[in-house]
PDB file of C-alpha atoms in Angstrom:
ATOM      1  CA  UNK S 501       0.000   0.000   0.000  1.00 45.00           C
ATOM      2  CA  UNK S 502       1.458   3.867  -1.301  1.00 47.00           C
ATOM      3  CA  UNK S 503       1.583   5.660   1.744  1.00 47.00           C
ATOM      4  CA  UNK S 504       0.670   9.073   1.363  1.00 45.00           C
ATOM      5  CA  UNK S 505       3.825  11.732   1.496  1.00 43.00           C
ATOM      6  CA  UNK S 506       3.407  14.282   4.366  1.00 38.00           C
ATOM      7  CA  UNK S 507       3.840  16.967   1.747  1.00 35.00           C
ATOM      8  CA  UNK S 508       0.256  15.712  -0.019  1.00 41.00           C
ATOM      9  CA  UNK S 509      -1.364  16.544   2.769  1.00 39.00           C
ATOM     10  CA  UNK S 510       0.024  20.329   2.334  1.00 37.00           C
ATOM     11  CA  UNK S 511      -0.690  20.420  -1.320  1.00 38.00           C
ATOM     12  CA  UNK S 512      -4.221  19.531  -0.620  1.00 40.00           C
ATOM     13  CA  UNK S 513      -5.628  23.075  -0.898  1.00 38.00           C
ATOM     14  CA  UNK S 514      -4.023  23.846  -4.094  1.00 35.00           C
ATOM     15  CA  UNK S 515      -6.163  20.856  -5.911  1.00 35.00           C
ATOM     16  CA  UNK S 516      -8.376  22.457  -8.327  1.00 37.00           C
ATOM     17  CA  UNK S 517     -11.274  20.281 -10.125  1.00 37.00           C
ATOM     18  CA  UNK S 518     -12.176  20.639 -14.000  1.00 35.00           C
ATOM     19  CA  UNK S 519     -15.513  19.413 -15.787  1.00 36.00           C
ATOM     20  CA  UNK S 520     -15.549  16.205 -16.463  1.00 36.00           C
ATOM     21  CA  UNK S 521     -19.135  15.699 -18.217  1.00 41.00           C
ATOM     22  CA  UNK S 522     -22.774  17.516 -18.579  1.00 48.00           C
ATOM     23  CA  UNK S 523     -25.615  16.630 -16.208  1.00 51.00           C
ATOM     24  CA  UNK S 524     -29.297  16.369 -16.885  1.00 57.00           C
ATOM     25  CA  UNK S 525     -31.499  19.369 -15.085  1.00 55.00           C
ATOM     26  CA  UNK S 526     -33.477  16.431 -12.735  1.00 50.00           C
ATOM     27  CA  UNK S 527     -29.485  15.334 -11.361  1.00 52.00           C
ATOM     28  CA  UNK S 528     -28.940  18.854 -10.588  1.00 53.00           C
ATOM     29  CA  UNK S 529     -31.968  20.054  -8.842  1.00 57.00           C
ATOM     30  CA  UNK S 530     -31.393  16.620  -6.449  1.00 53.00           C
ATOM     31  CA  UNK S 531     -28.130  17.609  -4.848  1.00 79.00           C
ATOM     32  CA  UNK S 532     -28.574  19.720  -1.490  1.00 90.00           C
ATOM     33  CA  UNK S 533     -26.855  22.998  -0.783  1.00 93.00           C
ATOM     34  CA  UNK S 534     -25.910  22.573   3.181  1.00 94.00           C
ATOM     35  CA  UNK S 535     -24.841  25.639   5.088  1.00 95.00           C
ATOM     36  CA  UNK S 536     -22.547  28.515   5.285  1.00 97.00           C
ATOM     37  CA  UNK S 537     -20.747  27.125   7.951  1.00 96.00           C
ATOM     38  CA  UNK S 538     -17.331  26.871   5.577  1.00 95.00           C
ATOM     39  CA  UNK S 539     -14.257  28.932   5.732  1.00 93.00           C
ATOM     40  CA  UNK S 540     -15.206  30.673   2.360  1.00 94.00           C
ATOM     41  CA  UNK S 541     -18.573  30.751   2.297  1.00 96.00           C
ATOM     42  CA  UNK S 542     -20.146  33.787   1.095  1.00 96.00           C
ATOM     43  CA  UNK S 543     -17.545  35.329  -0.667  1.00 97.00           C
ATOM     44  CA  UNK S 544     -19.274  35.824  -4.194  1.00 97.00           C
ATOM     45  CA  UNK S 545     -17.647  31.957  -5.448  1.00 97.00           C
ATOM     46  CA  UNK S 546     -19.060  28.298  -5.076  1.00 97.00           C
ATOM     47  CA  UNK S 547     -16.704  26.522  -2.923  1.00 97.00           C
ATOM     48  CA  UNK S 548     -18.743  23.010  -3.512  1.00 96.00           C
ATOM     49  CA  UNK S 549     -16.064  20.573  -5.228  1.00 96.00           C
ATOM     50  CA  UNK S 550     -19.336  19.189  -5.949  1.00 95.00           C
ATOM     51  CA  UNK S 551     -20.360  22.011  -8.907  1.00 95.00           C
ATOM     52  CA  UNK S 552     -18.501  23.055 -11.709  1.00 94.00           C
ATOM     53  CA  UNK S 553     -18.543  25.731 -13.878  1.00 96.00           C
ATOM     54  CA  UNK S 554     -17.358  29.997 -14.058  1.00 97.00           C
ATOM     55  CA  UNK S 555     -19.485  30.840 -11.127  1.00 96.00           C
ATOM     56  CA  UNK S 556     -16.777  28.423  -8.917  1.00 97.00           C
ATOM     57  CA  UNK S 557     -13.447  29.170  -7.000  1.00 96.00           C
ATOM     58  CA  UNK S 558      -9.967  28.287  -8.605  1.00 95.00           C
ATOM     59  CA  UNK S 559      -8.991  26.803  -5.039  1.00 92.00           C
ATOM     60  CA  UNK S 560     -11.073  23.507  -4.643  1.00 93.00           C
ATOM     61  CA  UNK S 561     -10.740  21.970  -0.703  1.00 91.00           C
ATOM     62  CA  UNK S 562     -13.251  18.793  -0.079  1.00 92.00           C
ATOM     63  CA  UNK S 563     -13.844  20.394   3.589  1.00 90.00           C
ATOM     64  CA  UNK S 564     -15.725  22.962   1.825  1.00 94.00           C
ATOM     65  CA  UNK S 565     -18.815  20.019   0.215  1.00 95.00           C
ATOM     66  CA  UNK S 566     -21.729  21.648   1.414  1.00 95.00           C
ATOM     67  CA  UNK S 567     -20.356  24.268   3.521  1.00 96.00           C
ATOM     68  CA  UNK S 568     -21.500  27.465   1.027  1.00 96.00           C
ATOM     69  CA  UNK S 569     -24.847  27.189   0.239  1.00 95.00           C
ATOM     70  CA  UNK S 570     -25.712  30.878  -0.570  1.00 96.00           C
ATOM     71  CA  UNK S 571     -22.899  31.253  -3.409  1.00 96.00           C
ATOM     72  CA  UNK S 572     -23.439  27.535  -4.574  1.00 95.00           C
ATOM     73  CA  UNK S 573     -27.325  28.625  -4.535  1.00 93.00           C
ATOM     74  CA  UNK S 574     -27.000  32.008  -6.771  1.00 94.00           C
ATOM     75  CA  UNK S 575     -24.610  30.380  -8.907  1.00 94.00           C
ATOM     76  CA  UNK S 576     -26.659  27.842  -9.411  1.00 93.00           C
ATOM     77  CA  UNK S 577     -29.846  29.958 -10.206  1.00 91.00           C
ATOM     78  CA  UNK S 578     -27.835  32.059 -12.211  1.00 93.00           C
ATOM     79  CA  UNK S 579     -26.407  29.652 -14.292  1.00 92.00           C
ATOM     80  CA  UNK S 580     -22.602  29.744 -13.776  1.00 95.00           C
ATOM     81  CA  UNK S 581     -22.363  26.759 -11.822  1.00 94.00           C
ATOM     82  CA  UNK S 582     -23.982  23.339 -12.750  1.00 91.00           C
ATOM     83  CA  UNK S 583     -23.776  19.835 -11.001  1.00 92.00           C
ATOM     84  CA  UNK S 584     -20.395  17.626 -11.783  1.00 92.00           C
ATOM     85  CA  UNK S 585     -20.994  14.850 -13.672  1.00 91.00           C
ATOM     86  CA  UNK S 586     -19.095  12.941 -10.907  1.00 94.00           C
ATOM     87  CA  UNK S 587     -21.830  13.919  -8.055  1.00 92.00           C
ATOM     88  CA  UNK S 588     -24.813  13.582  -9.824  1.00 88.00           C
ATOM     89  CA  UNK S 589     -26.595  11.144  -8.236  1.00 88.00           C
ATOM     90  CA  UNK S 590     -26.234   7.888 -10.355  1.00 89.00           C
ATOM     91  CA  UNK S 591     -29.888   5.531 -11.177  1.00 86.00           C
ATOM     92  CA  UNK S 592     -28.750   2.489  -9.481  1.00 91.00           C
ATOM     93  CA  UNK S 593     -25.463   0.983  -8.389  1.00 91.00           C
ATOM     94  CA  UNK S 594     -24.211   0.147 -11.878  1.00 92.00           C
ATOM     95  CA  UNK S 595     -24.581   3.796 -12.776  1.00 93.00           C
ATOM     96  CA  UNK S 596     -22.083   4.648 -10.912  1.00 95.00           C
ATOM     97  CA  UNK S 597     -18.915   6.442 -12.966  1.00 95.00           C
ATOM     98  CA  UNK S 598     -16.178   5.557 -10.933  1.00 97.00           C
ATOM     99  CA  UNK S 599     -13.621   7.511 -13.563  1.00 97.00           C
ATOM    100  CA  UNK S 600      -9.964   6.671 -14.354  1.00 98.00           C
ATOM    101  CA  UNK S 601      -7.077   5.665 -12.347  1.00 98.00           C
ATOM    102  CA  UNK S 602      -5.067   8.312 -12.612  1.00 97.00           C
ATOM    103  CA  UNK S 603      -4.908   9.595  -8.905  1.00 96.00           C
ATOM    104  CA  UNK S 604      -1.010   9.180  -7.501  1.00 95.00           C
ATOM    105  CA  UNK S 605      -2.337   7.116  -4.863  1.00 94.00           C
ATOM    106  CA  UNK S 606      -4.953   4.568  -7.635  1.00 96.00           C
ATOM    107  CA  UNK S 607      -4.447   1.004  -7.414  1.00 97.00           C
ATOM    108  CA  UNK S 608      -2.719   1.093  -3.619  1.00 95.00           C
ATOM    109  CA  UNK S 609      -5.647  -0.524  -2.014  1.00 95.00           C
ATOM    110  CA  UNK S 610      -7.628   1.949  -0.658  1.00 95.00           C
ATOM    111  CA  UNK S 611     -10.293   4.219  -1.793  1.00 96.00           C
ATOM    112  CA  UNK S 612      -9.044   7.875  -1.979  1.00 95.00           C
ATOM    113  CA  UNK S 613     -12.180   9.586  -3.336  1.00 96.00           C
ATOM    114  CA  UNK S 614     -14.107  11.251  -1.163  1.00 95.00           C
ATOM    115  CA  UNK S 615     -17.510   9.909  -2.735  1.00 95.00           C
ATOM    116  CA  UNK S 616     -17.060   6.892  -1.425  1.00 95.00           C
ATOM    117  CA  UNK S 617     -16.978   6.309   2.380  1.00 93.00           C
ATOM    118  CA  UNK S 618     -16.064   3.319   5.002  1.00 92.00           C
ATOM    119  CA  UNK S 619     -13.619   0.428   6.336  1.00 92.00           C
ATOM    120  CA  UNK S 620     -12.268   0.750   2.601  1.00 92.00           C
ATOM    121  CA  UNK S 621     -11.892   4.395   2.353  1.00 91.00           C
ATOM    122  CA  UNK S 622      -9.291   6.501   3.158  1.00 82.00           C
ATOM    123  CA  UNK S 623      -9.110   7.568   6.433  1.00 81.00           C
ATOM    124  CA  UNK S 624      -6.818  10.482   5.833  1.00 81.00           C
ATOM    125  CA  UNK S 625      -7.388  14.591   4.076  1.00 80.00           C
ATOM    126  CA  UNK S 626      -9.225  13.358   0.871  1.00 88.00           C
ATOM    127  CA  UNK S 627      -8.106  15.591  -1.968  1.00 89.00           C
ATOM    128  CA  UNK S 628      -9.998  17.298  -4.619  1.00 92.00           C
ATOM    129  CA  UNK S 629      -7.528  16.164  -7.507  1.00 93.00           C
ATOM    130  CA  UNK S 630      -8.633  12.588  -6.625  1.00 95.00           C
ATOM    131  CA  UNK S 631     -12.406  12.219  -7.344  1.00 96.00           C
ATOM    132  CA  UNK S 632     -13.268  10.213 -10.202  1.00 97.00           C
ATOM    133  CA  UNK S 633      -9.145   9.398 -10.329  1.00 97.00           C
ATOM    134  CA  UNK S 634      -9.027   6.532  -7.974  1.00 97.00           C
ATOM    135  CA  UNK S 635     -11.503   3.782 -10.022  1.00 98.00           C
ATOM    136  CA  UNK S 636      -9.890   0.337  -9.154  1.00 98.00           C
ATOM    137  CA  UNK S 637      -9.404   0.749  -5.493  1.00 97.00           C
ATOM    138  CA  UNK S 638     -13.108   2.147  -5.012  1.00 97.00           C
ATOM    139  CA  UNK S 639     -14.748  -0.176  -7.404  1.00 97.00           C
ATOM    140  CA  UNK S 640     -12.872  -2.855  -5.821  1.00 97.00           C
ATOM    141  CA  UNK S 641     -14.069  -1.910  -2.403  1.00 96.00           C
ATOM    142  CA  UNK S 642     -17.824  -0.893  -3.400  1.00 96.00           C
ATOM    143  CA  UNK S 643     -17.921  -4.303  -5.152  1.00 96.00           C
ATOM    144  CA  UNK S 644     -16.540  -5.729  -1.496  1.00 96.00           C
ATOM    145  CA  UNK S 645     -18.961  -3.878   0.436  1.00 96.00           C
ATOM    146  CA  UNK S 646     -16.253  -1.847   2.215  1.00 95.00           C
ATOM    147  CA  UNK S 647     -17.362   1.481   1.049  1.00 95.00           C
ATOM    148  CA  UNK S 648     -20.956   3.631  -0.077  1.00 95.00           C
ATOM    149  CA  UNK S 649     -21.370   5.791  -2.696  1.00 94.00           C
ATOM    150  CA  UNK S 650     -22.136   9.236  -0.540  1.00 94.00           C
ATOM    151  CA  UNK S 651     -21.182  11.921  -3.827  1.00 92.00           C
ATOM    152  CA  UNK S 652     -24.252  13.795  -3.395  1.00 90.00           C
ATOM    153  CA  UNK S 653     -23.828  14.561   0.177  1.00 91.00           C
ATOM    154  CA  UNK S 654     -23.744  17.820   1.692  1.00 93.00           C
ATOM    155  CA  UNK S 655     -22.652  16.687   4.781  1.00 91.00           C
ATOM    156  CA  UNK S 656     -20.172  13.243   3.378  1.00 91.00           C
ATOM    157  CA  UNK S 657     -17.386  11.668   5.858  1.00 88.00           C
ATOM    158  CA  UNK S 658     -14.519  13.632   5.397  1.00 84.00           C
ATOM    159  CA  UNK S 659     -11.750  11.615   7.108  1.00 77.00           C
ATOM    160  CA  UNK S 660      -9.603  13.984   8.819  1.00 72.00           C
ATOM    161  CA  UNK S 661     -10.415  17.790   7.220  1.00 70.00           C
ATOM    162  CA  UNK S 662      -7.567  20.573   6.542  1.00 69.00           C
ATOM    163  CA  UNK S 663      -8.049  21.818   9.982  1.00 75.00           C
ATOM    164  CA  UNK S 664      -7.487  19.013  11.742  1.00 72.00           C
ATOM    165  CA  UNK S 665      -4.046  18.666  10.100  1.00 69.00           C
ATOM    166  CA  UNK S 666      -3.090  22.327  10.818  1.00 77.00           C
ATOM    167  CA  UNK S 667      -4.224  21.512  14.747  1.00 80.00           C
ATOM    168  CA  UNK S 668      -1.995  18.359  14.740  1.00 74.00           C
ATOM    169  CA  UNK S 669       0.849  20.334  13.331  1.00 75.00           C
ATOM    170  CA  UNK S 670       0.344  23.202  15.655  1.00 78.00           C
ATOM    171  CA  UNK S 671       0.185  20.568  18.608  1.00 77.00           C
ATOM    172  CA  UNK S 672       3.640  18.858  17.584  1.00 67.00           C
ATOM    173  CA  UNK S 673       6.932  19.969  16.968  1.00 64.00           C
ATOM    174  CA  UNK S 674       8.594  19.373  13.768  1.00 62.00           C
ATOM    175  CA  UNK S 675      12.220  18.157  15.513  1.00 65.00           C
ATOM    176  CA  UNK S 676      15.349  17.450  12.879  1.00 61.00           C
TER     177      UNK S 676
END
């Protein structure tokens, strides 16, 4: 199993997310909006790694999933933002697109998307860069029963978030 590099866990706020495909009007109106409770909510850009489109930040965190609701909202009504084809909510189990495995950490045993959740999941920051880029591991492990499809979540597991790293860090010394 990859191990992941301390320094991933820094680089996780730089991860920006690109369109992958459209989604029908029915997938988007099904996918809840959640709060304002997020660092960056309310700043004029959907924070949502779940959206895509102009009316979204350039700095994607997974923390943020349902954590901006107003700017996700007006986006959304406005048109700039529209439901990624990787969250819509899929018909049945075999609808699922599970994407590519082009994620550094694919094919190391463990599910690193953060649509997926449980004993097969990663337990770690999940990072934007790696939904729909981890296929084999989380198809392996949905197929197992060791992890649920939770993409349309506003409130999914997380794993540990971006905060709790910078608390750990804060809490111990970095000794040479």
């Amino acid at each position: 199993m990859t191990k992941r590099p301390f320094f991933a866990y820094l680089a996780a706020p730089l991860a920006v997310i690109t369109p992958l495909h459209s989604v029908s009007a029915e997938d988007q109106a099904a996918l809840e909006f959640g709060d304002d409770t997020g660092e960056f909510a309310s700043d004029g850009e959907c924070d949502d790694v779940r959206y895509t489109g102009d009316g979204m930040a350039e700095i994607l965190l997974t923390d943020s999933i349902g954590k901006d609701a107003t700017d996700c909202k007006a986006a959304f009504k406005a048109g700039t933002i529209s439901v990624s084809a990787m969250h819509a909510i899929p018909a049945n189990d075999e609808a699922i697109d599970f994407g590519d495995d082009s994620s550094d950490f694919a094919k190391d045993g463990e599910c690193d998307d953060v649509r997926f959740v449980g004993a097969g999941s990663n337990k770690m920051i999940f990072i934007a860069e790696d939904i729909g880029h981890d296929a084999s591991d989380c198809k392996a492990a949905f197929a197992a029963g060791k992890v649920k499809w939770q993409g349309s979540s506003a409130t999914p597991e997380l794993g540990l978030t971006t905060q709790d790293l910078l608390e750990l860090m804060s809490e111990t010394p970095i000794t040479t």
